Amino acid sequence: LRKSTPHSLVLIDEFGKGTNPASGISLLSAAMKKLSSIGCKVVCTTHFLEMFSLGILQHGEGGIHALQMAVHIPVSNSELPRPLFKLKDGVASSSAGLVCAEAAGVSKTIVGRAKEVLAGFQEGAQVPPCKAILQPKLQLSNGAKDALRLFLEVESWQDASDEQVKLMQDNVSRI
């Protein structure tokens, strides 16, 4: 960023991968705005669609022009999704990851759970615990089940009450 000029070509690939998504989105958005203000050419690949959906960056404003990779999404189960290896104008509405996971043979149970989690994120709702984890066939002791339930119920252990921490300690000691 410090050495960029209007004559620079900056290549960014999956900036912020492996970090907290909010931090990655914030840092990449700030970097993109800075590079845009300098006037250099930037090619950036990212899955952080939220930069645009949250209005942090605007397609077509400030020199920012979004392109997306085209993916053929089937309308029936008789065909598979496939990348078209073509750039299309505009911001992608999704990464098509779930459709591609199904096509790659990821189990319907896992894809179904991923859809539940994604819907929770999109709606800003708390995601309920995975039912499969709480089923008795997993042979968990009562203490383990209680500890797991409590762990999943507490929204943030960083902000947990002394009572919640003590209850967790009691549950864990019974395991």
Tab-separated table of N, CA and C in Angstrom:
chain	number	residue	atom	x	y	z
A	1	LEU	N	0.824	-1.204	0.000
A	1	LEU	CA	0.000	0.000	0.000
A	1	LEU	C	0.865	1.264	0.000
A	2	ARG	N	1.921	1.235	0.801
A	2	ARG	CA	2.760	2.427	0.926
A	2	ARG	C	3.464	2.790	-0.369
A	3	LYS	N	3.799	1.797	-1.179
A	3	LYS	CA	4.570	2.064	-2.387
A	3	LYS	C	3.715	2.125	-3.644
A	4	SER	N	2.406	2.008	-3.507
A	4	SER	CA	1.518	2.036	-4.675
A	4	SER	C	1.431	3.426	-5.272
A	5	THR	N	1.400	3.466	-6.602
A	5	THR	CA	1.254	4.718	-7.348
A	5	THR	C	0.168	4.519	-8.395
A	6	PRO	N	-0.237	5.563	-9.083
A	6	PRO	CA	-1.211	5.387	-10.156
A	6	PRO	C	-0.714	4.465	-11.281
A	7	HIS	N	0.580	4.180	-11.308
A	7	HIS	CA	1.148	3.304	-12.335
A	7	HIS	C	1.294	1.864	-11.859
A	8	SER	N	0.874	1.576	-10.624
A	8	SER	CA	1.046	0.240	-10.045
A	8	SER	C	-0.056	-0.713	-10.492
A	9	LEU	N	0.314	-1.991	-10.605
A	9	LEU	CA	-0.648	-3.083	-10.769
A	9	LEU	C	-0.532	-3.911	-9.493
A	10	VAL	N	-1.621	-3.992	-8.737
A	10	VAL	CA	-1.621	-4.705	-7.463
A	10	VAL	C	-2.478	-5.951	-7.619
A	11	LEU	N	-1.895	-7.106	-7.282
A	11	LEU	CA	-2.612	-8.381	-7.342
A	11	LEU	C	-2.879	-8.852	-5.916
A	12	ILE	N	-4.147	-9.096	-5.598
A	12	ILE	CA	-4.539	-9.538	-4.256
A	12	ILE	C	-5.343	-10.828	-4.416
A	13	ASP	N	-4.889	-11.873	-3.745
A	13	ASP	CA	-5.567	-13.166	-3.840
A	13	ASP	C	-6.019	-13.626	-2.460
A	14	GLU	N	-7.339	-13.677	-2.256
A	14	GLU	CA	-7.937	-14.163	-1.012
A	14	GLU	C	-7.353	-13.486	0.225
A	15	PHE	N	-7.265	-12.180	0.175
A	15	PHE	CA	-6.801	-11.357	1.297
A	15	PHE	C	-7.640	-11.678	2.534
A	16	GLY	N	-6.999	-11.846	3.664
A	16	GLY	CA	-7.709	-12.053	4.924
A	16	GLY	C	-8.147	-13.478	5.166
A	17	LYS	N	-7.793	-14.399	4.285
A	17	LYS	CA	-8.189	-15.794	4.481
A	17	LYS	C	-7.524	-16.320	5.750
A	18	GLY	N	-8.281	-17.014	6.561
A	18	GLY	CA	-7.740	-17.566	7.794
A	18	GLY	C	-7.892	-16.655	8.994
A	19	THR	N	-8.475	-15.479	8.789
A	19	THR	CA	-8.694	-14.575	9.913
A	19	THR	C	-10.192	-14.476	10.170
A	20	ASN	N	-10.556	-13.803	11.203
A	20	ASN	CA	-11.957	-13.548	11.480
A	20	ASN	C	-12.561	-12.849	10.263
A	21	PRO	N	-13.695	-13.346	9.734
A	21	PRO	CA	-14.264	-12.740	8.529
A	21	PRO	C	-14.513	-11.238	8.652
A	22	ALA	N	-14.975	-10.777	9.795
A	22	ALA	CA	-15.230	-9.342	9.952
A	22	ALA	C	-13.935	-8.550	9.827
A	23	SER	N	-12.853	-9.070	10.403
A	23	SER	CA	-11.557	-8.397	10.287
A	23	SER	C	-11.076	-8.406	8.845
A	24	GLY	N	-11.197	-9.553	8.191
A	24	GLY	CA	-10.769	-9.650	6.792
A	24	GLY	C	-11.538	-8.709	5.887
A	25	ILE	N	-12.854	-8.660	6.067
A	25	ILE	CA	-13.699	-7.769	5.263
A	25	ILE	C	-13.326	-6.317	5.519
A	26	SER	N	-13.141	-5.971	6.783
A	26	SER	CA	-12.795	-4.591	7.142
A	26	SER	C	-11.454	-4.176	6.551
A	27	LEU	N	-10.442	-5.035	6.729
A	27	LEU	CA	-9.111	-4.711	6.224
A	27	LEU	C	-9.075	-4.653	4.696
A	28	LEU	N	-9.691	-5.627	4.043
A	28	LEU	CA	-9.686	-5.623	2.580
A	28	LEU	C	-10.452	-4.423	2.033
A	29	SER	N	-11.584	-4.104	2.629
A	29	SER	CA	-12.358	-2.944	2.173
A	29	SER	C	-11.548	-1.659	2.303
A	30	ALA	N	-10.880	-1.500	3.435
A	30	ALA	CA	-10.063	-0.304	3.642
A	30	ALA	C	-8.906	-0.258	2.645
A	31	ALA	N	-8.282	-1.405	2.410
A	31	ALA	CA	-7.176	-1.454	1.444
A	31	ALA	C	-7.673	-1.133	0.036
A	32	MET	N	-8.826	-1.681	-0.328
A	32	MET	CA	-9.380	-1.421	-1.672
A	32	MET	C	-9.718	0.065	-1.839
A	33	LYS	N	-10.283	0.672	-0.821
A	33	LYS	CA	-10.599	2.103	-0.898
A	33	LYS	C	-9.325	2.933	-1.038
A	34	LYS	N	-8.299	2.559	-0.285
A	34	LYS	CA	-7.030	3.280	-0.369
A	34	LYS	C	-6.422	3.138	-1.764
A	35	LEU	N	-6.376	1.905	-2.275
A	35	LEU	CA	-5.808	1.674	-3.604
A	35	LEU	C	-6.622	2.389	-4.679
A	36	SER	N	-7.924	2.428	-4.506
A	36	SER	CA	-8.790	3.133	-5.448
A	36	SER	C	-8.514	4.631	-5.427
A	37	SER	N	-8.288	5.170	-4.237
A	37	SER	CA	-8.005	6.611	-4.139
A	37	SER	C	-6.659	6.971	-4.761
A	38	ILE	N	-5.720	6.025	-4.729
A	38	ILE	CA	-4.416	6.250	-5.358
A	38	ILE	C	-4.554	6.213	-6.890
A	39	GLY	N	-5.486	5.388	-7.356
A	39	GLY	CA	-5.710	5.291	-8.799
A	39	GLY	C	-4.935	4.181	-9.480
A	40	CYS	N	-4.409	3.234	-8.692
A	40	CYS	CA	-3.679	2.131	-9.329
A	40	CYS	C	-4.664	1.057	-9.794
A	41	LYS	N	-4.183	0.176	-10.638
A	41	LYS	CA	-4.991	-0.946	-11.130
A	41	LYS	C	-4.869	-2.079	-10.111
A	42	VAL	N	-6.002	-2.680	-9.772
A	42	VAL	CA	-6.015	-3.752	-8.787
A	42	VAL	C	-6.829	-4.919	-9.336
A	43	VAL	N	-6.269	-6.110	-9.213
A	43	VAL	CA	-7.010	-7.339	-9.475
A	43	VAL	C	-7.077	-8.062	-8.136
A	44	CYS	N	-8.296	-8.259	-7.657
A	44	CYS	CA	-8.490	-8.832	-6.326
A	44	CYS	C	-9.462	-10.001	-6.417
A	45	THR	N	-9.038	-11.175	-5.943
A	45	THR	CA	-9.955	-12.310	-5.848
A	45	THR	C	-10.338	-12.470	-4.389
A	46	THR	N	-11.626	-12.663	-4.132
A	46	THR	CA	-12.089	-12.787	-2.751
A	46	THR	C	-13.442	-13.483	-2.704
A	47	HIS	N	-13.739	-14.054	-1.559
A	47	HIS	CA	-15.071	-14.580	-1.275
A	47	HIS	C	-15.824	-13.628	-0.337
A	48	PHE	N	-15.241	-12.492	-0.035
A	48	PHE	CA	-15.870	-11.518	0.859
A	48	PHE	C	-16.917	-10.692	0.100
A	49	LEU	N	-18.009	-11.337	-0.274
A	49	LEU	CA	-19.084	-10.652	-0.993
A	49	LEU	C	-19.729	-9.565	-0.137
A	50	GLU	N	-19.571	-9.685	1.181
A	50	GLU	CA	-20.175	-8.719	2.101
A	50	GLU	C	-19.658	-7.302	1.895
A	51	MET	N	-18.481	-7.161	1.318
A	51	MET	CA	-17.967	-5.812	1.048
A	51	MET	C	-18.965	-5.035	0.199
A	52	PHE	N	-19.632	-5.744	-0.689
A	52	PHE	CA	-20.613	-5.103	-1.563
A	52	PHE	C	-22.031	-5.204	-0.996
A	53	SER	N	-22.400	-6.372	-0.460
A	53	SER	CA	-23.770	-6.533	0.037
A	53	SER	C	-24.049	-5.640	1.242
A	54	LEU	N	-23.008	-5.307	2.017
A	54	LEU	CA	-23.187	-4.402	3.152
A	54	LEU	C	-22.989	-2.937	2.773
A	55	GLY	N	-22.665	-2.693	1.501
A	55	GLY	CA	-22.514	-1.321	1.031
A	55	GLY	C	-21.188	-0.667	1.395
A	56	ILE	N	-20.213	-1.464	1.824
A	56	ILE	CA	-18.905	-0.904	2.176
A	56	ILE	C	-18.209	-0.407	0.907
A	57	LEU	N	-18.292	-1.206	-0.143
A	57	LEU	CA	-17.791	-0.817	-1.464
A	57	LEU	C	-18.968	-0.819	-2.428
A	58	GLN	N	-18.910	0.039	-3.422
A	58	GLN	CA	-19.971	0.129	-4.417
A	58	GLN	C	-19.408	-0.182	-5.792
A	59	HIS	N	-20.026	-1.159	-6.450
A	59	HIS	CA	-19.644	-1.480	-7.827
A	59	HIS	C	-19.872	-0.253	-8.708
A	60	GLY	N	-18.842	0.147	-9.429
A	60	GLY	CA	-18.966	1.279	-10.338
A	60	GLY	C	-18.676	2.636	-9.715
A	61	GLU	N	-18.327	2.688	-8.446
A	61	GLU	CA	-18.024	3.960	-7.797
A	61	GLU	C	-16.563	4.003	-7.361
A	62	GLY	N	-15.961	5.152	-7.477
A	62	GLY	CA	-14.582	5.343	-7.032
A	62	GLY	C	-13.574	4.492	-7.777
A	63	GLY	N	-13.884	4.172	-9.008
A	63	GLY	CA	-12.969	3.367	-9.805
A	63	GLY	C	-13.052	1.877	-9.532
A	64	ILE	N	-14.015	1.446	-8.720
A	64	ILE	CA	-14.150	0.024	-8.399
A	64	ILE	C	-15.125	-0.621	-9.385
A	65	HIS	N	-14.644	-1.666	-10.030
A	65	HIS	CA	-15.461	-2.392	-11.003
A	65	HIS	C	-15.416	-3.872	-10.644
A	66	ALA	N	-16.536	-4.433	-10.226
A	66	ALA	CA	-16.594	-5.827	-9.800
A	66	ALA	C	-16.889	-6.756	-10.969
A	67	LEU	N	-16.209	-7.882	-10.959
A	67	LEU	CA	-16.455	-8.956	-11.915
A	67	LEU	C	-16.627	-10.243	-11.122
A	68	GLN	N	-17.332	-11.187	-11.677
A	68	GLN	CA	-17.547	-12.461	-11.010
A	68	GLN	C	-17.301	-13.608	-11.980
A	69	MET	N	-16.933	-14.749	-11.434
A	69	MET	CA	-16.772	-15.940	-12.257
A	69	MET	C	-18.150	-16.553	-12.478
A	70	ALA	N	-18.444	-16.866	-13.714
A	70	ALA	CA	-19.739	-17.454	-14.045
A	70	ALA	C	-19.738	-18.944	-13.689
A	71	VAL	N	-20.835	-19.393	-13.083
A	71	VAL	CA	-21.029	-20.802	-12.743
A	71	VAL	C	-22.395	-21.202	-13.279
A	72	HIS	N	-22.433	-22.325	-13.973
A	72	HIS	CA	-23.719	-22.846	-14.437
A	72	HIS	C	-24.382	-23.557	-13.265
A	73	ILE	N	-25.518	-23.036	-12.811
A	73	ILE	CA	-26.276	-23.647	-11.725
A	73	ILE	C	-27.429	-24.409	-12.365
A	74	PRO	N	-27.472	-25.732	-12.184
A	74	PRO	CA	-28.522	-26.515	-12.846
A	74	PRO	C	-29.899	-26.235	-12.258
A	75	VAL	N	-30.906	-26.408	-13.094
A	75	VAL	CA	-32.285	-26.239	-12.632
A	75	VAL	C	-32.895	-27.576	-12.237
A	76	SER	N	-32.229	-28.665	-12.577
A	76	SER	CA	-32.720	-29.988	-12.205
A	76	SER	C	-31.562	-30.817	-11.668
A	77	ASN	N	-31.911	-31.945	-11.066
A	77	ASN	CA	-30.888	-32.834	-10.511
A	77	ASN	C	-30.204	-33.681	-11.577
A	78	SER	N	-30.643	-33.574	-12.811
A	78	SER	CA	-30.065	-34.403	-13.863
A	78	SER	C	-28.719	-33.876	-14.364
A	79	GLU	N	-28.372	-32.657	-14.006
A	79	GLU	CA	-27.075	-32.115	-14.408
A	79	GLU	C	-26.357	-31.521	-13.209
A	80	LEU	N	-25.067	-31.358	-13.344
A	80	LEU	CA	-24.234	-30.860	-12.262
A	80	LEU	C	-23.851	-29.405	-12.488
A	81	PRO	N	-23.606	-28.655	-11.404
A	81	PRO	CA	-23.090	-27.296	-11.590
A	81	PRO	C	-21.669	-27.386	-12.142
A	82	ARG	N	-21.303	-26.379	-12.881
A	82	ARG	CA	-19.938	-26.389	-13.407
A	82	ARG	C	-19.474	-24.957	-13.628
A	83	PRO	N	-18.190	-24.732	-13.362
A	83	PRO	CA	-17.647	-23.398	-13.647
A	83	PRO	C	-17.597	-23.188	-15.151
A	84	LEU	N	-17.890	-21.973	-15.580
A	84	LEU	CA	-17.887	-21.664	-17.011
A	84	LEU	C	-16.591	-20.987	-17.443
A	85	PHE	N	-15.713	-20.661	-16.488
A	85	PHE	CA	-14.422	-20.031	-16.767
A	85	PHE	C	-14.583	-18.754	-17.591
A	86	LYS	N	-15.620	-17.985	-17.226
A	86	LYS	CA	-15.876	-16.702	-17.875
A	86	LYS	C	-16.116	-15.658	-16.793
A	87	LEU	N	-15.612	-14.468	-17.048
A	87	LEU	CA	-15.898	-13.349	-16.156
A	87	LEU	C	-17.181	-12.675	-16.595
A	88	LYS	N	-18.017	-12.341	-15.611
A	88	LYS	CA	-19.251	-11.599	-15.872
A	88	LYS	C	-19.182	-10.292	-15.107
A	89	ASP	N	-19.814	-9.281	-15.629
A	89	ASP	CA	-19.868	-7.986	-14.970
A	89	ASP	C	-20.726	-8.079	-13.713
A	90	GLY	N	-20.323	-7.371	-12.670
A	90	GLY	CA	-21.138	-7.262	-11.465
A	90	GLY	C	-20.644	-8.108	-10.311
A	91	VAL	N	-21.338	-7.951	-9.187
A	91	VAL	CA	-20.997	-8.634	-7.938
A	91	VAL	C	-21.770	-9.941	-7.870
A	92	ALA	N	-21.094	-11.017	-7.489
A	92	ALA	CA	-21.755	-12.311	-7.334
A	92	ALA	C	-22.757	-12.257	-6.185
A	93	SER	N	-23.860	-12.955	-6.332
A	93	SER	CA	-24.858	-12.978	-5.259
A	93	SER	C	-24.552	-14.074	-4.245
A	94	SER	N	-23.762	-15.065	-4.649
A	94	SER	CA	-23.323	-16.118	-3.730
A	94	SER	C	-22.103	-16.792	-4.332
A	95	SER	N	-21.470	-17.633	-3.532
A	95	SER	CA	-20.285	-18.328	-4.033
A	95	SER	C	-20.642	-19.652	-4.691
A	96	ALA	N	-21.888	-20.070	-4.637
A	96	ALA	CA	-22.348	-21.347	-5.187
A	96	ALA	C	-21.643	-22.526	-4.517
A	97	GLY	N	-21.082	-22.291	-3.347
A	97	GLY	CA	-20.335	-23.335	-2.646
A	97	GLY	C	-21.170	-24.537	-2.269
A	98	LEU	N	-22.412	-24.319	-1.839
A	98	LEU	CA	-23.245	-25.445	-1.433
A	98	LEU	C	-23.635	-26.307	-2.625
A	99	VAL	N	-23.942	-25.680	-3.742
A	99	VAL	CA	-24.288	-26.426	-4.956
A	99	VAL	C	-23.084	-27.235	-5.417
A	100	CYS	N	-21.915	-26.622	-5.378
A	100	CYS	CA	-20.692	-27.321	-5.783
A	100	CYS	C	-20.350	-28.451	-4.805
A	101	ALA	N	-20.615	-28.245	-3.520
A	101	ALA	CA	-20.366	-29.302	-2.526
A	101	ALA	C	-21.253	-30.510	-2.809
A	102	GLU	N	-22.520	-30.258	-3.107
A	102	GLU	CA	-23.420	-31.361	-3.455
A	102	GLU	C	-22.918	-32.106	-4.687
A	103	ALA	N	-22.502	-31.362	-5.685
A	103	ALA	CA	-22.006	-31.975	-6.918
A	103	ALA	C	-20.737	-32.784	-6.673
A	104	ALA	N	-19.955	-32.377	-5.683
A	104	ALA	CA	-18.707	-33.077	-5.378
A	104	ALA	C	-18.943	-34.311	-4.509
A	105	GLY	N	-20.199	-34.532	-4.116
A	105	GLY	CA	-20.519	-35.734	-3.353
A	105	GLY	C	-20.522	-35.568	-1.849
A	106	VAL	N	-20.468	-34.333	-1.362
A	106	VAL	CA	-20.565	-34.110	0.082
A	106	VAL	C	-21.958	-34.569	0.522
A	107	SER	N	-22.034	-35.249	1.648
A	107	SER	CA	-23.303	-35.855	2.070
A	107	SER	C	-24.409	-34.812	2.216
A	108	LYS	N	-25.632	-35.270	1.970
A	108	LYS	CA	-26.797	-34.389	2.074
A	108	LYS	C	-26.969	-33.866	3.496
A	109	THR	N	-26.580	-34.662	4.494
A	109	THR	CA	-26.671	-34.228	5.891
A	109	THR	C	-25.772	-33.024	6.139
A	110	ILE	N	-24.544	-33.095	5.635
A	110	ILE	CA	-23.595	-31.996	5.844
A	110	ILE	C	-24.031	-30.763	5.063
A	111	VAL	N	-24.447	-30.932	3.826
A	111	VAL	CA	-24.897	-29.785	3.019
A	111	VAL	C	-26.149	-29.183	3.636
A	112	GLY	N	-27.057	-30.027	4.139
A	112	GLY	CA	-28.268	-29.529	4.793
A	112	GLY	C	-27.937	-28.692	6.021
A	113	ARG	N	-26.988	-29.179	6.824
A	113	ARG	CA	-26.570	-28.412	8.009
A	113	ARG	C	-25.910	-27.105	7.587
A	114	ALA	N	-25.096	-27.157	6.542
A	114	ALA	CA	-24.454	-25.935	6.047
A	114	ALA	C	-25.509	-24.916	5.616
A	115	LYS	N	-26.584	-25.377	5.013
A	115	LYS	CA	-27.672	-24.469	4.602
A	115	LYS	C	-28.334	-23.834	5.820
A	116	GLU	N	-28.516	-24.620	6.895
A	116	GLU	CA	-29.080	-24.071	8.140
A	116	GLU	C	-28.181	-22.978	8.709
A	117	VAL	N	-26.884	-23.255	8.760
A	117	VAL	CA	-25.926	-22.285	9.314
A	117	VAL	C	-25.901	-21.033	8.454
A	118	LEU	N	-25.864	-21.202	7.136
A	118	LEU	CA	-25.846	-20.059	6.225
A	118	LEU	C	-27.105	-19.208	6.396
A	119	ALA	N	-28.250	-19.855	6.491
A	119	ALA	CA	-29.505	-19.107	6.685
A	119	ALA	C	-29.467	-18.322	7.994
A	120	GLY	N	-28.920	-18.916	9.042
A	120	GLY	CA	-28.799	-18.213	10.319
A	120	GLY	C	-27.922	-16.984	10.206
A	121	PHE	N	-26.792	-17.120	9.511
A	121	PHE	CA	-25.905	-15.971	9.313
A	121	PHE	C	-26.600	-14.885	8.514
A	122	GLN	N	-27.277	-15.271	7.443
A	122	GLN	CA	-27.925	-14.292	6.571
A	122	GLN	C	-29.054	-13.563	7.274
A	123	GLU	N	-29.746	-14.257	8.170
A	123	GLU	CA	-30.866	-13.649	8.894
A	123	GLU	C	-30.419	-12.993	10.196
A	124	GLY	N	-29.148	-13.145	10.544
A	124	GLY	CA	-28.656	-12.595	11.810
A	124	GLY	C	-29.229	-13.317	13.013
A	125	ALA	N	-29.607	-14.571	12.820
A	125	ALA	CA	-30.224	-15.350	13.888
A	125	ALA	C	-29.221	-16.324	14.486
A	126	GLN	N	-29.481	-16.710	15.726
A	126	GLN	CA	-28.628	-17.702	16.371
A	126	GLN	C	-28.872	-19.046	15.689
A	127	VAL	N	-27.819	-19.766	15.420
A	127	VAL	CA	-27.930	-21.063	14.758
A	127	VAL	C	-28.143	-22.121	15.832
A	128	PRO	N	-29.217	-22.910	15.700
A	128	PRO	CA	-29.483	-23.926	16.731
A	128	PRO	C	-28.415	-25.018	16.706
A	129	PRO	N	-28.245	-25.704	17.845
A	129	PRO	CA	-27.261	-26.795	17.883
A	129	PRO	C	-27.585	-27.859	16.855
A	130	CYS	N	-26.570	-28.514	16.397
A	130	CYS	CA	-26.715	-29.597	15.441
A	130	CYS	C	-27.417	-30.765	16.125
A	131	LYS	N	-28.545	-31.197	15.600
A	131	LYS	CA	-29.334	-32.260	16.230
A	131	LYS	C	-28.555	-33.558	16.322
A	132	ALA	N	-27.736	-33.847	15.333
A	132	ALA	CA	-26.987	-35.103	15.332
A	132	ALA	C	-26.046	-35.193	16.523
A	133	ILE	N	-25.525	-34.074	16.980
A	133	ILE	CA	-24.590	-34.078	18.110
A	133	ILE	C	-25.311	-34.476	19.398
A	134	LEU	N	-26.575	-34.080	19.513
A	134	LEU	CA	-27.305	-34.323	20.750
A	134	LEU	C	-28.061	-35.644	20.755
A	135	GLN	N	-27.958	-36.435	19.695
A	135	GLN	CA	-28.655	-37.717	19.649
A	135	GLN	C	-27.952	-38.732	20.541
A	136	PRO	N	-28.724	-39.554	21.238
A	136	PRO	CA	-28.140	-40.494	22.185
A	136	PRO	C	-27.236	-41.554	21.552
A	137	LYS	N	-27.346	-41.807	20.267
A	137	LYS	CA	-26.538	-42.862	19.650
A	137	LYS	C	-25.039	-42.567	19.717
A	138	LEU	N	-24.651	-41.357	20.105
A	138	LEU	CA	-23.238	-41.024	20.174
A	138	LEU	C	-22.572	-41.550	21.442
A	139	GLN	N	-23.336	-42.157	22.353
A	139	GLN	CA	-22.793	-42.759	23.557
A	139	GLN	C	-22.055	-41.758	24.444
A	140	LEU	N	-22.629	-40.605	24.631
A	140	LEU	CA	-22.035	-39.603	25.514
A	140	LEU	C	-22.564	-39.799	26.927
A	141	SER	N	-21.705	-39.554	27.901
A	141	SER	CA	-22.161	-39.614	29.295
A	141	SER	C	-23.100	-38.437	29.545
A	142	ASN	N	-23.866	-38.532	30.628
A	142	ASN	CA	-24.774	-37.430	30.958
A	142	ASN	C	-24.012	-36.134	31.191
A	143	GLY	N	-22.852	-36.213	31.839
A	143	GLY	CA	-22.038	-35.018	32.069
A	143	GLY	C	-21.564	-34.403	30.761
A	144	ALA	N	-21.172	-35.247	29.814
A	144	ALA	CA	-20.723	-34.754	28.513
A	144	ALA	C	-21.884	-34.105	27.759
A	145	LYS	N	-23.046	-34.730	27.807
A	145	LYS	CA	-24.223	-34.160	27.138
A	145	LYS	C	-24.586	-32.802	27.747
A	146	ASP	N	-24.588	-32.740	29.089
A	146	ASP	CA	-24.919	-31.481	29.763
A	146	ASP	C	-23.901	-30.398	29.430
A	147	ALA	N	-22.613	-30.773	29.419
A	147	ALA	CA	-21.559	-29.806	29.095
A	147	ALA	C	-21.711	-29.319	27.655
A	148	LEU	N	-21.997	-30.233	26.748
A	148	LEU	CA	-22.159	-29.869	25.338
A	148	LEU	C	-23.362	-28.954	25.149
A	149	ARG	N	-24.483	-29.296	25.787
A	149	ARG	CA	-25.674	-28.439	25.678
A	149	ARG	C	-25.388	-27.023	26.195
A	150	LEU	N	-24.754	-26.960	27.355
A	150	LEU	CA	-24.443	-25.663	27.952
A	150	LEU	C	-23.489	-24.879	27.053
A	151	PHE	N	-22.466	-25.556	26.539
A	151	PHE	CA	-21.505	-24.893	25.658
A	151	PHE	C	-22.214	-24.273	24.453
A	152	LEU	N	-23.144	-24.996	23.862
A	152	LEU	CA	-23.845	-24.507	22.680
A	152	LEU	C	-24.881	-23.435	23.008
A	153	GLU	N	-25.394	-23.431	24.234
A	153	GLU	CA	-26.405	-22.449	24.634
A	153	GLU	C	-25.810	-21.069	24.918
A	154	VAL	N	-24.599	-21.031	25.433
A	154	VAL	CA	-23.994	-19.760	25.820
A	154	VAL	C	-23.512	-19.048	24.558
A	155	GLU	N	-24.006	-17.844	24.351
A	155	GLU	CA	-23.693	-17.100	23.130
A	155	GLU	C	-22.217	-16.737	23.040
A	156	SER	N	-21.629	-16.296	24.145
A	156	SER	CA	-20.218	-15.918	24.150
A	156	SER	C	-19.603	-16.306	25.483
A	157	TRP	N	-18.673	-17.253	25.454
A	157	TRP	CA	-18.026	-17.665	26.699
A	157	TRP	C	-17.135	-16.576	27.235
A	158	GLN	N	-16.735	-15.653	26.396
A	158	GLN	CA	-15.932	-14.526	26.859
A	158	GLN	C	-16.754	-13.653	27.817
A	159	ASP	N	-18.075	-13.606	27.582
A	159	ASP	CA	-18.969	-12.797	28.407
A	159	ASP	C	-19.812	-13.649	29.351
A	160	ALA	N	-19.458	-14.919	29.520
A	160	ALA	CA	-20.254	-15.828	30.346
A	160	ALA	C	-20.254	-15.375	31.805
A	161	SER	N	-21.356	-15.651	32.480
A	161	SER	CA	-21.472	-15.305	33.899
A	161	SER	C	-20.679	-16.305	34.737
A	162	ASP	N	-20.384	-15.925	35.966
A	162	ASP	CA	-19.687	-16.830	36.888
A	162	ASP	C	-20.503	-18.108	37.090
A	163	GLU	N	-21.829	-17.956	37.118
A	163	GLU	CA	-22.716	-19.115	37.304
A	163	GLU	C	-22.589	-20.086	36.128
A	164	GLN	N	-22.543	-19.555	34.896
A	164	GLN	CA	-22.398	-20.411	33.718
A	164	GLN	C	-21.049	-21.128	33.720
A	165	VAL	N	-20.000	-20.431	34.094
A	165	VAL	CA	-18.667	-21.035	34.145
A	165	VAL	C	-18.631	-22.138	35.203
A	166	LYS	N	-19.199	-21.874	36.378
A	166	LYS	CA	-19.236	-22.871	37.458
A	166	LYS	C	-20.034	-24.093	37.019
A	167	LEU	N	-21.170	-23.882	36.370
A	167	LEU	CA	-21.989	-24.989	35.889
A	167	LEU	C	-21.219	-25.821	34.867
A	168	MET	N	-20.469	-25.170	33.986
A	168	MET	CA	-19.666	-25.896	33.002
A	168	MET	C	-18.589	-26.712	33.713
A	169	GLN	N	-17.931	-26.118	34.703
A	169	GLN	CA	-16.905	-26.847	35.452
A	169	GLN	C	-17.497	-28.086	36.129
A	170	ASP	N	-18.694	-27.945	36.709
A	170	ASP	CA	-19.358	-29.082	37.348
A	170	ASP	C	-19.672	-30.156	36.324
A	171	ASN	N	-20.189	-29.750	35.157
A	171	ASN	CA	-20.516	-30.727	34.099
A	171	ASN	C	-19.270	-31.467	33.616
A	172	VAL	N	-18.202	-30.724	33.406
A	172	VAL	CA	-16.974	-31.331	32.909
A	172	VAL	C	-16.385	-32.290	33.949
A	173	SER	N	-16.488	-31.945	35.220
A	173	SER	CA	-15.938	-32.824	36.264
A	173	SER	C	-16.677	-34.156	36.335
A	174	ARG	N	-17.903	-34.222	35.817
A	174	ARG	CA	-18.689	-35.463	35.817
A	174	ARG	C	-18.372	-36.339	34.606
A	175	ILE	N	-17.565	-35.864	33.705
A	175	ILE	CA	-17.288	-36.632	32.481
A	175	ILE	C	-16.299	-37.742	32.774
